[in-house]
Amino acid sequence: MLYDFQPQSPFLLGTAGYPSPEILQQAIEASGTEIITVSLRREGATGGAFRDLLTQLDKRILPNTAGCHSVKEAVTTAHMARELFNTRWIKLEVIGHADTLQPDPFALVEAATILCAEGFEVFPYTTEDLIIGEKLLEAGCQLLMPWGAPIGSGQGLRNPEGLRTMRAWFNDIPLIIDAGIGAPSQAAQAMEMGFDGILLNTAVAKARDPVRMAAAFQDAIRAGQQAWQAGLMEKRDMAVASTPIFGLAEFN
């Protein structure tokens, strides 16, 4: 459950950088997503036509504060998003490092505290740090969105052990991998670890065929989810025969 909404698809898709509005629309439909993210900076650059397109798609819109580097900037952007899209949802990004686009943990928690107190339903973009996660939940967030790798890098899950630890520690909190996923196999890996969803943009938008790539991600994400739900076998140090010795013919 993502606040008051239970999506059927664990795939959340961004809307930036597509070759054309038509390809964006086709990719969104091919992905099967019910939730699309949009940056207020993107909205401001393209005007009402882009907002009209998103509205016509009949998807849940998750505005984000992409590009914000301070608490004030992020909070102001969130207020604008609430007015523009008539939603309490906000994907909160407060960037602290210019090269990696890693979130500023102190500013992120401060901004989340302010926005949650004002009635926003905050989707915080964070790292796999357990302490930051605890602080965000204490601030009022009901889910966490840890990165897999830096935004747009396509590196996949750079710290799988840290993410597994986060999944185990916050076992009853929705966790969505946000950023760094570059291939369907990487998305499947995250879902096989028990994460509740994947949010990505660049891997689809910049593909040679964004529509086909969106469909590929949908298949991979669902496959990973089903594998987790079915129960993956445990890894073993030694081989274990699948056929028992008992009952085999004996040759003298």
CSV table of C-alpha atoms in Angstrom, one decimal:
chain,number,residue,atom,x,y,z
A,1,MET,CA,0.0,0.0,0.0
A,2,LEU,CA,1.4,3.4,-1.0
A,3,TYR,CA,-0.5,5.7,1.4
A,4,ASP,CA,-4.1,5.4,0.2
A,5,PHE,CA,-3.4,3.6,-3.1
A,6,GLN,CA,-2.8,-0.1,-3.8
A,7,PRO,CA,-1.2,-0.3,-7.3
A,8,GLN,CA,-1.5,-3.6,-9.2
A,9,SER,CA,1.8,-2.9,-10.9
A,10,PRO,CA,5.1,-2.5,-9.0
A,11,PHE,CA,6.5,-0.5,-11.9
A,12,LEU,CA,6.7,3.3,-11.5
A,13,LEU,CA,7.9,5.2,-14.6
A,14,GLY,CA,9.4,8.6,-15.1
A,15,THR,CA,8.4,11.0,-18.0
A,16,ALA,CA,11.5,12.9,-18.8
A,17,GLY,CA,13.8,12.7,-21.9
A,18,TYR,CA,11.6,10.8,-24.3
A,19,PRO,CA,12.0,11.4,-28.1
A,20,SER,CA,8.5,12.6,-28.5
A,21,PRO,CA,5.2,12.9,-26.6
A,22,GLU,CA,3.8,10.0,-28.7
A,23,ILE,CA,6.6,7.7,-27.7
A,24,LEU,CA,6.2,8.7,-24.1
A,25,GLN,CA,2.6,7.8,-24.2
A,26,GLN,CA,3.2,4.5,-25.9
A,27,ALA,CA,6.0,3.6,-23.4
A,28,ILE,CA,3.7,4.4,-20.4
A,29,GLU,CA,1.0,2.1,-21.8
A,30,ALA,CA,3.5,-0.7,-22.7
A,31,SER,CA,5.0,-0.5,-19.1
A,32,GLY,CA,1.6,-1.3,-17.5
A,33,THR,CA,2.4,1.3,-14.8
A,34,GLU,CA,-0.3,3.0,-12.8
A,35,ILE,CA,2.0,5.7,-11.4
A,36,ILE,CA,4.1,8.2,-13.4
A,37,THR,CA,6.5,10.8,-12.0
A,38,VAL,CA,6.9,14.3,-13.3
A,39,SER,CA,9.4,17.0,-12.4
A,40,LEU,CA,8.0,20.5,-11.8
A,41,ARG,CA,11.0,21.8,-13.8
A,42,ARG,CA,9.9,19.7,-16.8
A,43,GLU,CA,6.4,21.0,-16.4
A,44,GLY,CA,7.5,24.6,-16.2
A,45,ALA,CA,9.6,24.2,-19.4
A,46,THR,CA,6.9,22.7,-21.5
A,47,GLY,CA,3.8,24.4,-20.2
A,48,GLY,CA,0.2,23.1,-20.0
A,49,ALA,CA,0.4,20.9,-23.1
A,50,PHE,CA,2.6,18.4,-21.2
A,51,ARG,CA,0.3,18.4,-18.2
A,52,ASP,CA,-2.7,17.9,-20.4
A,53,LEU,CA,-0.9,14.8,-22.0
A,54,LEU,CA,-0.3,13.3,-18.5
A,55,THR,CA,-3.8,13.9,-17.4
A,56,GLN,CA,-5.2,12.2,-20.5
A,57,LEU,CA,-3.3,9.0,-19.6
A,58,ASP,CA,-5.4,8.4,-16.6
A,59,LYS,CA,-2.4,7.5,-14.4
A,60,ARG,CA,-1.7,8.5,-10.8
A,61,ILE,CA,0.8,11.4,-11.0
A,62,LEU,CA,3.7,11.5,-8.5
A,63,PRO,CA,5.3,15.0,-8.8
A,64,ASN,CA,8.9,15.2,-7.8
A,65,THR,CA,11.3,17.9,-6.5
A,66,ALA,CA,14.1,16.8,-8.9
A,67,GLY,CA,17.0,19.4,-9.1
A,68,CYS,CA,16.4,20.9,-5.6
A,69,HIS,CA,19.4,21.4,-3.5
A,70,SER,CA,18.0,22.9,-0.3
A,71,VAL,CA,15.1,22.5,2.1
A,72,LYS,CA,13.5,25.7,1.1
A,73,GLU,CA,13.7,24.9,-2.6
A,74,ALA,CA,12.2,21.4,-2.1
A,75,VAL,CA,9.4,22.6,0.1
A,76,THR,CA,8.5,25.4,-2.3
A,77,THR,CA,8.5,23.0,-5.2
A,78,ALA,CA,6.2,20.6,-3.3
A,79,HIS,CA,3.8,23.4,-2.6
A,80,MET,CA,3.7,24.2,-6.3
A,81,ALA,CA,3.2,20.6,-7.2
A,82,ARG,CA,0.2,20.3,-4.8
A,83,GLU,CA,-1.5,23.3,-6.5
A,84,LEU,CA,-0.7,22.2,-10.0
A,85,PHE,CA,-1.6,18.6,-9.8
A,86,ASN,CA,-4.1,18.6,-7.0
A,87,THR,CA,-2.3,15.9,-5.1
A,88,ARG,CA,-0.7,15.4,-1.7
A,89,TRP,CA,1.8,13.0,-3.1
A,90,ILE,CA,5.4,14.3,-3.6
A,91,LYS,CA,8.6,12.4,-4.4
A,92,LEU,CA,11.1,14.3,-2.3
A,93,GLU,CA,14.6,14.8,-3.6
A,94,VAL,CA,17.1,17.1,-1.9
A,95,ILE,CA,20.4,16.7,-3.7
A,96,GLY,CA,23.6,17.1,-1.7
A,97,HIS,CA,26.3,16.0,-4.1
A,98,ALA,CA,26.7,17.4,-7.6
A,99,ASP,CA,28.5,14.4,-9.2
A,100,THR,CA,26.6,11.5,-7.7
A,101,LEU,CA,23.3,13.3,-7.1
A,102,GLN,CA,23.3,11.6,-3.7
A,103,PRO,CA,20.6,13.0,-1.4
A,104,ASP,CA,21.6,15.3,1.5
A,105,PRO,CA,20.4,13.2,4.4
A,106,PHE,CA,20.1,16.2,6.8
A,107,ALA,CA,18.2,18.4,4.4
A,108,LEU,CA,16.1,15.4,3.3
A,109,VAL,CA,14.9,14.6,6.8
A,110,GLU,CA,14.2,18.3,7.6
A,111,ALA,CA,12.2,18.8,4.4
A,112,ALA,CA,10.3,15.5,5.0
A,113,THR,CA,9.4,16.6,8.5
A,114,ILE,CA,8.0,19.9,7.2
A,115,LEU,CA,6.0,18.4,4.4
A,116,CYS,CA,4.6,15.5,6.4
A,117,ALA,CA,3.4,18.0,9.1
A,118,GLU,CA,1.7,20.0,6.3
A,119,GLY,CA,-0.2,16.9,5.1
A,120,PHE,CA,1.9,15.8,2.2
A,121,GLU,CA,2.3,12.1,1.5
A,122,VAL,CA,6.1,12.0,1.0
A,123,PHE,CA,8.0,9.5,-1.2
A,124,PRO,CA,11.6,10.2,-0.1
A,125,TYR,CA,14.5,9.4,-2.4
A,126,THR,CA,17.2,8.2,0.0
A,127,THR,CA,20.2,5.9,0.3
A,128,GLU,CA,20.2,2.5,1.9
A,129,ASP,CA,21.3,4.0,5.2
A,130,LEU,CA,19.2,2.5,8.1
A,131,ILE,CA,19.5,5.5,10.4
A,132,ILE,CA,18.3,7.9,7.7
A,133,GLY,CA,15.4,5.5,7.0
A,134,GLU,CA,14.4,5.5,10.6
A,135,LYS,CA,14.5,9.3,10.8
A,136,LEU,CA,12.3,9.6,7.6
A,137,LEU,CA,9.8,7.2,9.1
A,138,GLU,CA,9.8,9.2,12.4
A,139,ALA,CA,9.2,12.3,10.3
A,140,GLY,CA,5.9,10.8,9.0
A,141,CYS,CA,6.9,9.0,5.8
A,142,GLN,CA,5.2,5.7,5.3
A,143,LEU,CA,7.6,4.3,2.7
A,144,LEU,CA,11.2,4.6,1.6
A,145,MET,CA,12.8,4.9,-1.8
A,146,PRO,CA,16.5,3.9,-1.6
A,147,TRP,CA,18.7,4.3,-4.6
A,148,GLY,CA,20.2,1.3,-6.4
A,149,ALA,CA,23.0,3.5,-7.8
A,150,PRO,CA,23.4,7.2,-8.8
A,151,ILE,CA,20.6,8.6,-10.9
A,152,GLY,CA,20.9,7.8,-14.6
A,153,SER,CA,24.0,5.7,-14.2
A,154,GLY,CA,22.5,2.4,-15.1
A,155,GLN,CA,24.9,0.6,-12.7
A,156,GLY,CA,22.1,-1.5,-11.1
A,157,LEU,CA,22.4,-2.4,-7.4
A,158,ARG,CA,25.8,-1.2,-6.3
A,159,ASN,CA,25.3,-2.3,-2.7
A,160,PRO,CA,23.1,-5.4,-2.7
A,161,GLU,CA,24.1,-6.5,0.8
A,162,GLY,CA,23.1,-3.1,2.1
A,163,LEU,CA,19.8,-3.2,0.3
A,164,ARG,CA,19.1,-6.7,1.6
A,165,THR,CA,19.8,-5.5,5.1
A,166,MET,CA,17.4,-2.6,4.6
A,167,ARG,CA,14.8,-4.9,3.3
A,168,ALA,CA,15.2,-7.2,6.4
A,169,TRP,CA,15.2,-4.3,8.8
A,170,PHE,CA,12.2,-2.5,7.4
A,171,ASN,CA,10.3,-5.7,6.8
A,172,ASP,CA,6.8,-4.1,7.0
A,173,ILE,CA,7.6,-0.9,5.2
A,174,PRO,CA,7.1,-0.5,1.4
A,175,LEU,CA,10.5,-0.1,-0.2
A,176,ILE,CA,10.9,1.0,-3.8
A,177,ILE,CA,14.2,1.0,-5.6
A,178,ASP,CA,14.6,4.5,-7.1
A,179,ALA,CA,17.5,5.4,-9.5
A,180,GLY,CA,20.4,3.6,-11.1
A,181,ILE,CA,18.5,0.7,-12.7
A,182,GLY,CA,19.7,0.3,-16.3
A,183,ALA,CA,18.6,-3.2,-17.4
A,184,PRO,CA,15.5,-5.4,-16.8
A,185,SER,CA,17.8,-8.0,-15.2
A,186,GLN,CA,18.8,-5.5,-12.5
A,187,ALA,CA,15.1,-4.7,-11.8
A,188,ALA,CA,14.3,-8.4,-11.5
A,189,GLN,CA,17.2,-8.8,-9.1
A,190,ALA,CA,15.8,-6.1,-6.8
A,191,MET,CA,12.3,-7.6,-6.9
A,192,GLU,CA,13.8,-11.1,-6.1
A,193,MET,CA,15.2,-9.5,-3.0
A,194,GLY,CA,11.7,-8.6,-1.8
A,195,PHE,CA,11.4,-4.9,-2.8
A,196,ASP,CA,8.0,-3.6,-3.4
A,197,GLY,CA,8.6,-1.7,-6.6
A,198,ILE,CA,11.0,-0.1,-9.1
A,199,LEU,CA,11.0,3.5,-10.2
A,200,LEU,CA,13.1,4.3,-13.3
A,201,ASN,CA,13.2,6.7,-16.2
A,202,THR,CA,16.5,6.9,-18.2
A,203,ALA,CA,16.7,3.2,-19.0
A,204,VAL,CA,13.4,3.4,-20.9
A,205,ALA,CA,13.6,7.0,-22.2
A,206,LYS,CA,17.0,6.7,-23.7
A,207,ALA,CA,16.6,3.2,-25.1
A,208,ARG,CA,16.8,2.7,-28.9
A,209,ASP,CA,13.2,1.5,-28.7
A,210,PRO,CA,11.6,3.0,-25.5
A,211,VAL,CA,8.3,1.2,-26.0
A,212,ARG,CA,9.8,-2.2,-26.3
A,213,MET,CA,12.1,-1.5,-23.4
A,214,ALA,CA,9.2,-0.4,-21.2
A,215,ALA,CA,7.5,-3.8,-21.9
A,216,ALA,CA,10.7,-5.6,-21.2
A,217,PHE,CA,11.0,-3.9,-17.8
A,218,GLN,CA,7.4,-4.8,-17.0
A,219,ASP,CA,8.0,-8.5,-17.7
A,220,ALA,CA,11.2,-8.5,-15.7
A,221,ILE,CA,9.7,-6.7,-12.7
A,222,ARG,CA,6.7,-9.0,-12.6
A,223,ALA,CA,9.0,-12.1,-13.0
A,224,GLY,CA,11.2,-11.0,-10.1
A,225,GLN,CA,8.1,-10.3,-7.9
A,226,GLN,CA,6.6,-13.7,-8.6
A,227,ALA,CA,9.9,-15.4,-7.9
A,228,TRP,CA,10.1,-13.7,-4.5
A,229,GLN,CA,6.6,-14.6,-3.7
A,230,ALA,CA,7.1,-18.2,-4.8
A,231,GLY,CA,10.2,-18.6,-2.6
A,232,LEU,CA,13.7,-18.7,-4.0
A,233,MET,CA,15.9,-21.7,-3.2
A,234,GLU,CA,18.8,-21.0,-0.8
A,235,LYS,CA,22.3,-21.0,-2.1
A,236,ARG,CA,24.5,-23.9,-1.0
A,237,ASP,CA,28.2,-24.3,-0.7
A,238,MET,CA,28.2,-27.8,-2.2
A,239,ALA,CA,26.3,-29.6,-4.9
A,240,VAL,CA,23.1,-31.4,-3.9
A,241,ALA,CA,21.9,-34.2,-6.3
A,242,SER,CA,18.4,-33.6,-7.5
A,243,THR,CA,18.0,-37.4,-8.2
A,244,PRO,CA,18.3,-39.6,-5.1
A,245,ILE,CA,20.7,-42.6,-5.1
A,246,PHE,CA,18.1,-44.9,-3.6
A,247,GLY,CA,16.3,-46.9,-6.2
A,248,LEU,CA,18.9,-46.6,-8.9
A,249,ALA,CA,19.9,-49.8,-10.8
A,250,GLU,CA,23.1,-51.5,-9.7
A,251,PHE,CA,25.5,-52.8,-12.3
A,252,ASN,CA,27.9,-55.6,-11.3
